Coordinates of C-alpha atoms in Angstrom, one line a residue:
Chain C
M649 CA -12.7 67.4 -5.0
G650 CA -10.6 64.4 -3.5
M651 CA -11.4 60.8 -2.1
R652 CA -11.4 62.3 1.7
E653 CA -13.7 65.4 0.6
T654 CA -16.2 63.5 -1.3
Y655 CA -16.6 60.8 1.6
T656 CA -17.1 63.5 4.6
E657 CA -19.1 65.3 2.3
S658 CA -21.1 62.2 1.6
L659 CA -21.3 61.7 4.9
I660 CA -22.6 65.6 5.9
R661 CA -25.7 64.3 3.3
L662 CA -26.2 61.8 4.9
A663 CA -26.6 62.7 8.2
E664 CA -28.6 65.6 7.5
K665 CA -31.1 62.9 6.7
D666 CA -30.6 60.1 8.9
E667 CA -29.6 61.2 13.2
R668 CA -28.7 57.5 12.5
I669 CA -24.9 58.8 11.1
C670 CA -22.3 59.3 13.2
L671 CA -18.6 58.8 12.9
L672 CA -15.4 57.8 15.0
D673 CA -11.5 58.8 14.3
A674 CA -8.2 57.6 15.9
D675 CA -6.5 60.8 16.1
L676 CA -6.7 60.8 11.8
R677 CA -9.7 63.1 12.1
V678 CA -6.6 66.0 9.9
G679 CA -5.7 63.4 8.4
H680 CA -9.0 62.3 7.1
G681 CA -10.3 66.2 6.5
T682 CA -13.0 65.2 8.9
K683 CA -13.6 68.1 10.7
P684 CA -16.5 69.6 8.8
F685 CA -17.9 66.1 10.1
Y686 CA -17.3 68.0 13.5
D687 CA -18.1 71.1 13.2
R688 CA -21.3 70.4 11.8
F689 CA -23.0 67.4 13.6
P690 CA -20.5 67.6 17.2
D691 CA -22.9 65.2 19.0
R692 CA -22.2 62.5 16.7
A693 CA -18.7 62.8 15.4
I694 CA -16.3 60.8 18.4
N695 CA -12.7 61.0 18.1
C696 CA -11.1 57.2 20.1
G697 CA -7.1 58.6 20.4
V698 CA -4.5 56.8 19.2
A699 CA -7.2 53.6 20.2
E700 CA -7.6 51.3 17.0
A701 CA -9.1 48.2 18.9
N702 CA -11.1 50.4 20.9
M703 CA -12.5 52.6 18.7
L704 CA -14.3 49.4 16.7
G705 CA -15.2 49.0 19.6
I706 CA -17.3 52.2 20.4
A707 CA -18.7 51.6 16.7
A708 CA -20.2 48.1 17.6
G709 CA -21.6 49.1 20.1
L710 CA -23.2 52.7 18.5
A711 CA -24.3 49.7 16.4
A712 CA -26.0 48.1 19.2
G713 CA -27.7 50.7 20.0
G714 CA -29.2 51.7 16.4
K715 CA -26.7 54.0 14.7
I716 CA -24.7 53.7 11.8
P717 CA -20.8 54.3 12.4
F718 CA -18.3 55.0 9.9
A719 CA -15.3 54.4 11.4
E720 CA -11.8 55.6 9.5
T721 CA -8.0 55.0 10.5
F722 CA -5.3 54.4 7.3
G723 CA -6.0 50.6 5.9
C724 CA -3.1 48.6 8.0
F725 CA -4.3 49.9 11.7
A726 CA -7.8 49.2 10.2
A727 CA -7.5 45.8 8.9
R728 CA -4.1 44.4 11.2
R729 CA -4.5 46.3 14.8
A730 CA -8.3 46.1 14.8
F731 CA -8.6 42.6 13.1
D732 CA -10.2 40.9 16.3
Q733 CA -12.4 43.7 17.1
F734 CA -13.7 44.5 14.0
F735 CA -13.8 40.9 12.8
I736 CA -16.1 39.7 16.1
S737 CA -17.0 43.1 17.9
G738 CA -18.9 44.1 14.1
N739 CA -19.2 41.6 11.8
Y740 CA -19.8 38.2 14.3
A741 CA -22.0 40.3 16.2
G742 CA -24.0 41.8 13.1
L743 CA -23.7 45.0 13.9
N744 CA -23.6 47.8 10.7
V745 CA -19.4 49.2 11.3
K746 CA -18.9 50.7 8.7
L747 CA -15.2 51.3 8.3
L748 CA -12.8 53.2 5.8
G749 CA -9.2 51.6 5.5
S750 CA -7.4 54.5 4.1
D751 CA -3.9 54.6 2.0
P752 CA -4.3 51.3 0.7
G753 CA -1.2 49.3 -0.5
V754 CA 1.5 52.0 -2.3
T755 CA -0.4 54.5 -2.2
A756 CA 1.4 54.9 1.9
A757 CA 4.4 56.5 -0.1
F758 CA 6.5 58.1 2.4
N759 CA 4.6 56.5 5.5
G760 CA 6.7 53.2 3.7
G761 CA 6.2 49.5 5.6
T762 CA 4.9 50.2 8.3
H763 CA 1.7 52.0 6.9
M764 CA 1.7 50.4 3.8
P765 CA -1.3 47.5 3.7
F766 CA -0.8 45.4 1.0
E767 CA -2.7 42.5 2.4
D768 CA -5.6 44.4 3.7
L769 CA -7.7 42.5 1.3
A770 CA -6.6 39.1 2.3
L771 CA -7.9 39.5 5.3
M772 CA -10.9 41.0 5.4
R773 CA -12.0 39.3 2.4
A774 CA -12.2 35.8 4.6
I775 CA -15.0 37.6 7.0
P776 CA -18.2 36.0 6.3
G777 CA -20.7 38.6 4.7
L778 CA -18.5 41.6 4.7
T779 CA -18.9 44.0 2.1
I780 CA -15.8 45.2 0.3
V781 CA -15.4 48.2 -1.8
S782 CA -12.4 49.8 -3.2
P783 CA -14.2 52.6 -5.1
C784 CA -11.6 54.0 -9.0
D785 CA -12.8 58.2 -7.8
P786 CA -14.4 60.3 -6.4
Y787 CA -17.6 59.9 -7.9
S788 CA -18.0 56.5 -8.2
L789 CA -17.2 56.7 -3.7
G790 CA -19.8 59.6 -3.5
E791 CA -21.6 57.5 -5.6
L792 CA -21.7 54.4 -3.3
M793 CA -21.9 56.1 -0.3
E794 CA -25.8 56.0 0.6
P795 CA -26.5 52.6 -0.6
L796 CA -23.0 51.4 2.0
A797 CA -24.3 53.3 4.8
Y798 CA -28.1 51.2 4.0
S799 CA -26.3 48.1 2.9
D800 CA -27.2 45.2 5.7
G801 CA -24.3 44.9 8.3
C802 CA -20.4 45.9 8.2
V803 CA -18.4 47.5 5.5
Y804 CA -14.6 47.9 4.2
L805 CA -14.1 50.6 2.2
R806 CA -10.2 50.4 1.5
M807 CA -9.7 53.9 -0.5
P808 CA -6.4 56.7 -0.3
R809 CA -6.7 59.9 1.3
K810 CA -5.8 62.9 -0.8
A811 CA -5.7 61.7 -4.5
E812 CA -7.7 63.5 -7.3
Q813 CA -8.8 61.8 -10.6
Q814 CA -11.7 61.4 -12.8
I815 CA -12.6 58.1 -13.9
Y816 CA -15.9 58.6 -14.2
M817 CA -18.2 61.5 -16.5
G818 CA -20.4 62.1 -13.8
N819 CA -23.8 60.9 -15.1
E820 CA -23.2 57.0 -14.7
K821 CA -24.9 54.2 -12.7
I822 CA -23.2 53.1 -10.0
E823 CA -25.0 50.0 -8.5
L824 CA -23.0 48.5 -5.3
G825 CA -21.6 44.4 -6.4
R826 CA -22.2 45.5 -9.6
G827 CA -19.1 46.1 -11.9
K828 CA -18.7 48.7 -14.8
V829 CA -17.5 47.7 -18.0
L830 CA -15.1 51.1 -19.1
K831 CA -13.7 49.9 -21.6
E832 CA -15.4 46.9 -24.5
G833 CA -12.9 44.8 -26.0
S834 CA -13.4 41.2 -27.1
D835 CA -9.7 39.1 -27.2
I836 CA -9.0 39.9 -22.9
T837 CA -10.4 41.2 -20.1
I838 CA -8.8 43.5 -17.5
A839 CA -10.7 43.5 -14.5
A840 CA -9.5 46.1 -12.2
T841 CA -10.4 47.1 -8.4
G842 CA -9.3 50.8 -6.9
F843 CA -7.8 54.2 -7.3
V844 CA -4.5 52.7 -8.4
M845 CA -5.3 49.9 -10.9
V846 CA -8.3 51.1 -12.5
P847 CA -5.8 53.8 -14.8
E848 CA -3.0 51.5 -14.7
A849 CA -5.9 49.0 -16.3
L850 CA -7.1 51.6 -18.5
K851 CA -3.2 52.6 -20.1
A852 CA -2.5 48.7 -20.1
A853 CA -5.9 48.7 -23.0
E854 CA -5.0 51.3 -25.2
L855 CA -1.1 50.1 -24.8
L856 CA -3.0 46.2 -25.7
D857 CA -4.6 48.1 -28.1
K858 CA -1.2 48.7 -30.1
D859 CA -0.2 45.4 -30.0
G860 CA -3.4 44.6 -32.4
I861 CA -5.0 42.8 -29.3
S862 CA -8.3 43.7 -28.0
A863 CA -9.0 44.1 -24.0
A864 CA -11.9 45.0 -22.2
V865 CA -11.9 46.8 -19.1
I866 CA -13.8 46.6 -16.6
D867 CA -14.4 48.2 -13.0
F868 CA -14.9 46.2 -9.8
H869 CA -15.3 49.1 -6.7
T870 CA -16.9 46.5 -5.0
I871 CA -14.8 42.9 -4.5
K872 CA -17.5 41.5 -2.4
P873 CA -19.7 40.3 -2.4
L874 CA -18.1 39.9 -6.0
D875 CA -20.0 40.1 -9.3
T876 CA -20.2 36.8 -10.9
D877 CA -22.9 37.4 -13.3
L878 CA -20.5 40.3 -15.2
I879 CA -17.1 38.2 -14.7
E880 CA -18.6 34.3 -16.7
E881 CA -20.0 36.8 -18.6
W882 CA -16.7 38.1 -19.9
A883 CA -15.0 35.3 -19.0
G884 CA -17.1 34.1 -21.7
K885 CA -16.7 36.5 -24.2
T886 CA -12.8 36.7 -24.4
T887 CA -9.9 34.3 -24.5
M888 CA -8.3 34.6 -20.8
I889 CA -9.0 37.0 -18.0
V890 CA -6.9 39.7 -16.4
T891 CA -7.0 40.6 -12.7
M892 CA -4.6 44.1 -11.3
E893 CA -4.4 45.7 -8.0
N894 CA -2.9 47.1 -5.0
H895 CA -2.6 44.3 -3.1
Q896 CA -0.5 41.3 -2.7
K897 CA -1.3 38.7 -5.3
S898 CA -2.1 35.9 -2.4
G899 CA -5.6 37.2 -1.0
G900 CA -6.2 39.4 -2.8
F901 CA -8.9 40.3 -6.0
G902 CA -7.4 38.3 -8.4
G903 CA -7.4 35.5 -6.1
A904 CA -11.3 36.1 -5.9
V905 CA -11.5 36.0 -9.5
A906 CA -9.9 33.0 -9.9
E907 CA -11.0 30.6 -7.0
H908 CA -14.8 31.7 -8.4
L909 CA -13.6 30.9 -12.2
S910 CA -12.2 28.0 -11.6
S911 CA -15.3 26.3 -10.6
T912 CA -17.4 27.9 -12.5
K913 CA -15.7 29.1 -15.9
P914 CA -12.4 28.3 -16.2
V915 CA -10.9 30.5 -18.3
P916 CA -7.2 31.3 -17.8
V917 CA -6.7 34.2 -15.4
F918 CA -3.3 36.0 -15.1
R919 CA -3.2 38.5 -12.2
I920 CA -1.3 41.1 -11.6
G921 CA 0.0 42.8 -8.3
I922 CA 2.5 42.3 -5.7
E923 CA 4.7 39.0 -5.1
D924 CA 5.0 38.3 -1.4
R925 CA 7.0 41.7 -0.7
F926 CA 6.6 44.3 2.0
G927 CA 6.3 48.1 1.6
Q928 CA 8.6 51.0 1.6
V929 CA 8.7 54.0 1.4
G930 CA 8.6 56.2 -1.7
T931 CA 7.1 58.5 -3.9
E932 CA 4.3 56.2 -5.8
A933 CA 5.7 56.4 -9.0
F934 CA 8.5 54.9 -7.7
L935 CA 6.7 52.1 -5.9
K936 CA 4.1 51.7 -8.5
Q937 CA 7.1 50.5 -10.5
D938 CA 9.2 48.5 -8.1
Y939 CA 6.5 46.1 -7.6
G940 CA 6.0 46.1 -11.5
L941 CA 1.6 47.4 -11.8
T942 CA 2.5 50.0 -14.1
A943 CA 0.4 49.9 -17.3
E944 CA 4.0 49.6 -19.2
Q945 CA 5.0 46.4 -17.1
S946 CA 1.8 44.8 -17.5
A947 CA 0.9 45.3 -20.7
P948 CA 3.9 43.1 -21.9
L949 CA 3.2 40.2 -20.1
I950 CA -0.2 40.3 -20.9
R951 CA 0.7 40.2 -24.2
D952 CA 3.3 37.6 -23.9
F953 CA 0.4 35.4 -21.2
F954 CA -2.0 36.2 -23.9
Y955 CA -0.4 34.6 -27.5
K956 CA 1.0 31.7 -25.2
L957 CA -2.3 30.8 -25.3
K958 CA -2.9 30.9 -29.0
Chain M
M72 CA -33.0 46.6 52.3
N73 CA -35.5 45.0 54.3
T74 CA -34.4 41.0 55.7
E75 CA -37.8 39.8 53.7
K76 CA -36.7 41.5 50.1
L77 CA -32.8 40.5 51.6
D78 CA -34.0 36.7 51.4
F79 CA -35.9 36.7 48.6
L80 CA -33.1 37.5 46.7
T81 CA -30.8 35.3 48.8
E82 CA -32.5 31.8 48.0
K83 CA -32.9 33.8 44.0
A84 CA -28.8 33.7 43.9
K85 CA -29.1 30.2 45.7
E86 CA -31.5 29.0 42.6
I87 CA -29.2 30.4 40.0
R88 CA -26.4 29.3 41.1
I89 CA -28.0 25.5 41.3
S90 CA -29.2 26.0 37.5
T91 CA -25.7 26.8 36.6
I92 CA -24.1 24.3 38.3
E93 CA -26.8 22.0 36.5
M94 CA -26.8 22.7 33.3
I95 CA -22.9 22.9 32.6
G96 CA -23.1 19.2 34.7
N97 CA -25.2 18.1 31.6
L98 CA -23.1 19.3 29.7
G99 CA -20.1 17.9 31.0
V100 CA -17.8 20.7 30.7
G101 CA -17.6 24.5 30.8
H102 CA -17.0 27.2 32.3
I103 CA -18.1 27.2 35.9
G104 CA -15.6 29.3 37.9
G105 CA -16.2 32.6 36.7
A106 CA -19.9 31.9 36.1
L107 CA -20.9 31.3 39.7
S108 CA -18.3 33.9 41.0
I109 CA -20.8 37.2 39.3
V110 CA -23.7 35.0 40.3
E111 CA -25.1 37.0 43.6
L112 CA -24.5 40.6 41.0
L113 CA -27.1 39.0 38.1
T114 CA -29.6 38.2 40.5
A115 CA -29.0 42.2 41.7
L116 CA -29.2 44.1 38.6
Y117 CA -31.6 41.2 36.9
N118 CA -34.1 42.0 40.4
G119 CA -34.3 45.0 41.3
I120 CA -31.2 47.1 39.3
M121 CA -31.7 47.2 35.8
D122 CA -34.5 49.1 33.9
I123 CA -35.4 46.1 31.5
D124 CA -38.8 44.3 30.5
P125 CA -38.5 40.7 30.0
E126 CA -41.6 40.5 27.5
D127 CA -40.1 42.8 25.5
P128 CA -35.9 42.7 25.7
K129 CA -35.3 45.3 23.2
K130 CA -37.2 48.1 24.4
A131 CA -35.3 50.8 23.5
N132 CA -35.5 52.6 27.0
R133 CA -34.2 49.5 28.8
D134 CA -31.0 49.5 30.6
K135 CA -28.1 47.1 29.5
L136 CA -26.0 45.1 30.6
V137 CA -22.6 43.9 28.6
L138 CA -21.2 40.8 29.9
S139 CA -18.2 41.4 28.3
K140 CA -16.2 38.5 30.3
G141 CA -19.0 36.4 27.3
H142 CA -17.8 33.1 28.7
A143 CA -19.8 33.3 32.4
G144 CA -22.9 32.9 29.8
P145 CA -24.7 30.3 31.7
A146 CA -24.6 32.0 35.2
L147 CA -26.3 35.5 33.1
Y148 CA -29.1 32.9 31.0
A149 CA -29.9 31.2 34.8
T150 CA -30.5 34.5 35.4
L151 CA -32.3 35.1 32.6
A152 CA -34.8 32.1 32.3
D153 CA -35.5 32.8 36.2
R154 CA -36.4 36.8 35.0
G155 CA -38.5 35.0 32.2
F156 CA -37.1 36.2 29.1
F157 CA -36.9 32.6 27.4
D158 CA -38.3 29.1 29.1
K159 CA -36.1 27.4 31.6
S160 CA -35.9 24.4 29.8
W161 CA -33.5 25.9 27.1
L162 CA -30.9 25.7 29.5
S163 CA -30.4 22.6 28.7
T164 CA -29.5 23.3 25.5
L165 CA -26.4 25.0 26.7
N166 CA -23.5 24.3 23.7
A167 CA -26.0 21.5 21.8
G168 CA -25.8 22.3 17.8
G169 CA -28.2 25.0 17.1
T170 CA -28.5 26.4 20.5
M171 CA -29.7 30.0 21.9
L172 CA -27.3 29.3 24.2
P173 CA -24.0 28.8 23.1
S174 CA -21.0 28.9 25.7
H175 CA -20.0 32.8 24.9
C176 CA -23.2 35.2 25.2
D177 CA -24.6 35.9 21.8
M178 CA -27.1 39.2 20.8
N179 CA -28.4 37.5 17.8
R180 CA -29.1 34.2 19.4
T181 CA -30.8 34.8 23.5
P182 CA -33.1 36.9 24.2
G183 CA -32.5 39.1 26.6
I184 CA -28.4 39.6 25.4
D185 CA -27.1 43.2 24.8
M186 CA -24.1 42.4 23.3
T187 CA -22.0 40.1 22.0
T188 CA -18.9 38.6 23.9
G189 CA -16.2 36.4 24.2
S190 CA -13.3 37.5 23.1
L191 CA -12.2 39.5 25.9
G192 CA -11.4 43.3 26.2
Q193 CA -14.2 43.8 24.1
G194 CA -17.0 44.2 26.0
L195 CA -15.9 47.4 27.5
S196 CA -15.6 49.6 24.5
A197 CA -19.0 48.5 22.9
A198 CA -21.1 49.0 26.7
A199 CA -19.5 52.7 25.9
G200 CA -21.0 53.1 22.9
L201 CA -23.9 51.8 23.9
C202 CA -23.7 54.6 26.1
L203 CA -22.9 57.5 23.2
S204 CA -25.5 56.1 21.4
N205 CA -27.6 56.8 24.4
R206 CA -26.6 60.3 24.6
M207 CA -27.2 60.8 21.5
S208 CA -30.6 59.8 21.1
G209 CA -31.3 61.2 24.2
I210 CA -32.4 57.8 26.2
D211 CA -31.1 58.8 29.9
K212 CA -30.7 54.8 30.5
R213 CA -27.6 52.6 32.7
V214 CA -24.7 51.1 30.3
F215 CA -23.5 48.6 32.9
A216 CA -20.6 46.0 31.8
V217 CA -18.9 42.8 34.0
I218 CA -15.2 42.5 33.2
G219 CA -12.7 40.0 34.5
D220 CA -10.1 40.2 36.7
G221 CA -8.6 38.0 33.9
E222 CA -9.1 39.8 31.1
S223 CA -8.0 43.0 32.5
N224 CA -4.6 41.7 30.8
E225 CA -6.2 43.3 27.5
G226 CA -4.9 46.5 26.8
Q227 CA -8.0 47.3 24.9
I228 CA -9.5 47.3 28.8
W229 CA -7.7 50.3 29.0
E230 CA -8.4 52.0 25.7
A231 CA -11.6 51.9 27.0
A232 CA -11.3 53.1 30.0
M233 CA -9.3 56.0 29.5
A234 CA -12.0 56.7 26.7
A235 CA -14.6 56.8 29.4
S236 CA -13.6 59.1 30.9
Q237 CA -12.6 61.4 28.8
F238 CA -16.1 61.6 27.5
C239 CA -17.3 61.4 31.2
L240 CA -19.6 58.4 30.2
D241 CA -21.5 59.3 34.2
K242 CA -24.2 56.4 32.6
L243 CA -21.5 53.9 32.3
T244 CA -21.0 51.1 35.8
A245 CA -18.5 48.5 35.6
F246 CA -17.5 45.7 37.5
T247 CA -14.2 43.7 37.7
D248 CA -15.1 40.3 38.6
Y249 CA -12.7 40.5 41.3
N250 CA -12.2 37.1 41.6
K251 CA -7.4 36.6 42.0
M252 CA -7.2 34.1 39.6
Q253 CA -7.1 33.8 35.8
I254 CA -6.9 30.1 33.0
D255 CA -3.1 30.2 34.3
G256 CA -3.5 30.0 37.7
M257 CA -3.8 33.2 40.7
T258 CA -3.4 36.6 39.1
A259 CA -0.7 37.4 41.0
D260 CA 1.4 35.0 39.8
V261 CA 0.4 35.2 35.7
M262 CA -0.5 39.4 35.8
D263 CA -0.5 40.9 38.4
L264 CA -3.4 43.6 38.7
G265 CA -1.3 45.4 41.7
D266 CA -3.4 48.3 42.8
I267 CA -6.7 47.7 40.5
E268 CA -8.1 50.4 42.5
G269 CA -5.5 52.8 42.5
K270 CA -5.1 51.9 38.5
W271 CA -9.5 52.8 38.1
A272 CA -9.1 56.4 40.5
S273 CA -6.2 57.3 37.9
F274 CA -7.5 56.4 35.1
G275 CA -10.7 59.5 36.3
W276 CA -13.5 56.7 37.3
D277 CA -15.3 56.6 40.9
V278 CA -13.9 53.2 42.0
Q279 CA -15.7 51.5 44.8
R280 CA -14.9 48.2 46.4
I281 CA -16.5 45.2 47.9
D282 CA -17.6 41.8 48.5
G283 CA -18.8 40.8 45.7
H284 CA -21.5 37.6 46.9
D285 CA -22.6 40.7 49.5
I286 CA -26.4 41.1 47.1
E287 CA -26.9 43.9 49.8
A288 CA -23.5 45.8 49.0
I289 CA -23.6 45.6 45.7
F290 CA -27.5 47.3 46.0
N291 CA -25.9 50.0 47.9
T292 CA -22.8 50.6 45.8
V293 CA -25.0 50.6 41.8
E294 CA -27.2 53.6 43.3
K295 CA -24.3 55.6 44.9
A296 CA -22.6 54.7 41.5
D297 CA -25.7 56.7 39.7
V298 CA -25.1 60.0 41.5
E299 CA -24.2 62.9 40.2
T300 CA -20.5 62.6 38.3
D301 CA -20.2 63.1 35.8
K302 CA -17.1 60.1 35.9
P303 CA -17.9 56.4 34.7
S304 CA -18.1 53.8 38.3
M305 CA -16.0 50.7 38.6
I306 CA -16.9 48.5 41.8
I307 CA -14.5 46.0 41.9
L308 CA -15.6 42.1 42.9
D309 CA -14.1 40.9 45.8
T310 CA -15.4 37.6 44.5
V311 CA -14.3 33.9 45.3
K312 CA -13.9 31.3 41.5
G313 CA -16.5 28.8 41.6
K314 CA -18.3 30.2 44.2
G315 CA -20.8 27.9 46.3
C316 CA -19.9 24.4 44.5
F317 CA -17.4 22.2 47.3
F318 CA -15.7 21.0 43.9
A319 CA -14.8 23.8 41.9
E320 CA -14.4 27.0 44.6
G321 CA -11.1 27.4 44.9
N322 CA -10.0 25.1 42.6
L323 CA -7.6 26.6 40.1
S324 CA -8.6 24.4 37.5
N325 CA -12.1 25.5 37.6
H326 CA -11.9 28.1 34.7
N327 CA -13.0 26.0 32.3
M328 CA -14.0 22.7 34.0
A329 CA -15.6 18.8 33.3
F330 CA -17.6 17.2 36.0
N331 CA -20.6 15.0 35.6
S332 CA -24.8 15.3 37.0
T333 CA -23.5 13.2 39.5
Q334 CA -20.7 16.0 40.4
A335 CA -23.8 18.1 39.5
A336 CA -26.0 16.5 41.6
E337 CA -24.1 16.3 45.1
A338 CA -22.8 20.0 44.5
I339 CA -26.0 21.3 44.4
A340 CA -27.4 19.0 47.5
L341 CA -25.2 20.9 48.9
L342 CA -26.4 23.9 48.7
R343 CA -30.0 22.8 49.2
K344 CA -29.2 21.7 53.0
E345 CA -27.7 25.6 53.7
N346 CA -29.0 28.0 55.7
K347 CA -29.6 32.1 54.0
Y348 CA -26.1 32.2 56.0
G349 CA -24.3 29.9 53.9
N350 CA -23.9 27.2 56.9
A351 CA -25.2 23.8 56.2

């Protein structure tokens, strides 16, 4: 089962128990695979047409009426088009609006530069009190859906729609706000977030192991609030922190880690992410390569940085 | 409407207008123009039209108002205080640090405010969401929204207009405060709304148009708007920006205007001299 199927099934499961759960689309019901929710709860599903700003305003009104609305659109529109509506009518108003921004970064692939959000985390991170999650596989997404529904305030959920992959075995405890150590290591710590970069981090750790560098890998499915205890713990255990994200370096996950450590436990932080560039069309494989996000490109850079420190 | 009730509401509107001028005058600056143009509307809504309970401002089964032109907050605060949602002494705290009465409406601070507004264009969407929430919960209550004419430059207003019609939100009644002025000048010069009635009708709304300072007409049109159709209702209020405050009325710079408590006192003294026909 892929991400969007998990998303919709989780919502249906939640909605069966709680009549406050409702869903909104902006003419991307087909793309997000949410039709089963419409079939099961026709009175609680609203297609707002191609009008993301209005969708977020309606979602805020539903939340003001006591509902728990989940609204979805592509990440580019969620973050850029409807930012003020999400900011003011949702977050500033203290309401419970849950917003899915899909196809982040290179996963927008053939939709290209207009649809490729490399900056959504930077925008969203600046919203006070917002919960931001970026799960790396369907299992962890499924585990996070209920805590997200009942977390206080707004949520930004960043994930691709179509892809399938398995990082977790399916019996792990996934807690909102708590990172998950996927691999132990003693030299460096790779903190990764999201569907694209957690697998690259695991691959990079394997490559580094071959060079005699022991790398731990942690999945930060929750970007905000950042699991600062875990970051500080591993900043103490290893020589440096590496961050990996499918987002521009400016204002992203690596920035959040660096900002925190700079004033609590200053250690070298090496960030893998997109350099000050716009998106473009291409396969996901081409894009990962072009923006320097692959394990094969990252591992030598991490290794060289690590050796310079020694 | 009998004469006694109309006299009572006319007097009440005058007192709410006076409170609004007083609170902005105490502060020294504020959105006097667009606050005074909706005083009669707010007076009517909170004194006979809306089903609300000042003792229980958040009760589930109530009518709600989204003041989408959130900068008119002071007029709504004066109305809510008059109705007993909070003590009138709060009115002197407008915009003071830590106040419960900020310039723009905040549902988390002020008892009786149903939606946070201030970024123009957003409130009508929220009002639509409140209607949908009521529908989902089987709550048969009305939702009112007040938008500005300048605010109607915002594209989101028309997105919400389409959606409210598409979703047959017949319990939604919106008002356009058509005072014909916006910050930079006359709406006709800055961004002309053209055939405003035709626009709303073509978006699928029932449309009525009245003198927005005529309390009896407000009651009558709001009642008509509630007749069983599957359409949302728009009531265009022809109003005067800054109405009833001699130095603000018709003054193109009255959107967010500086004046002191002496000027406020002069304006209030003039209002107090007026009889019920508006003649001094």
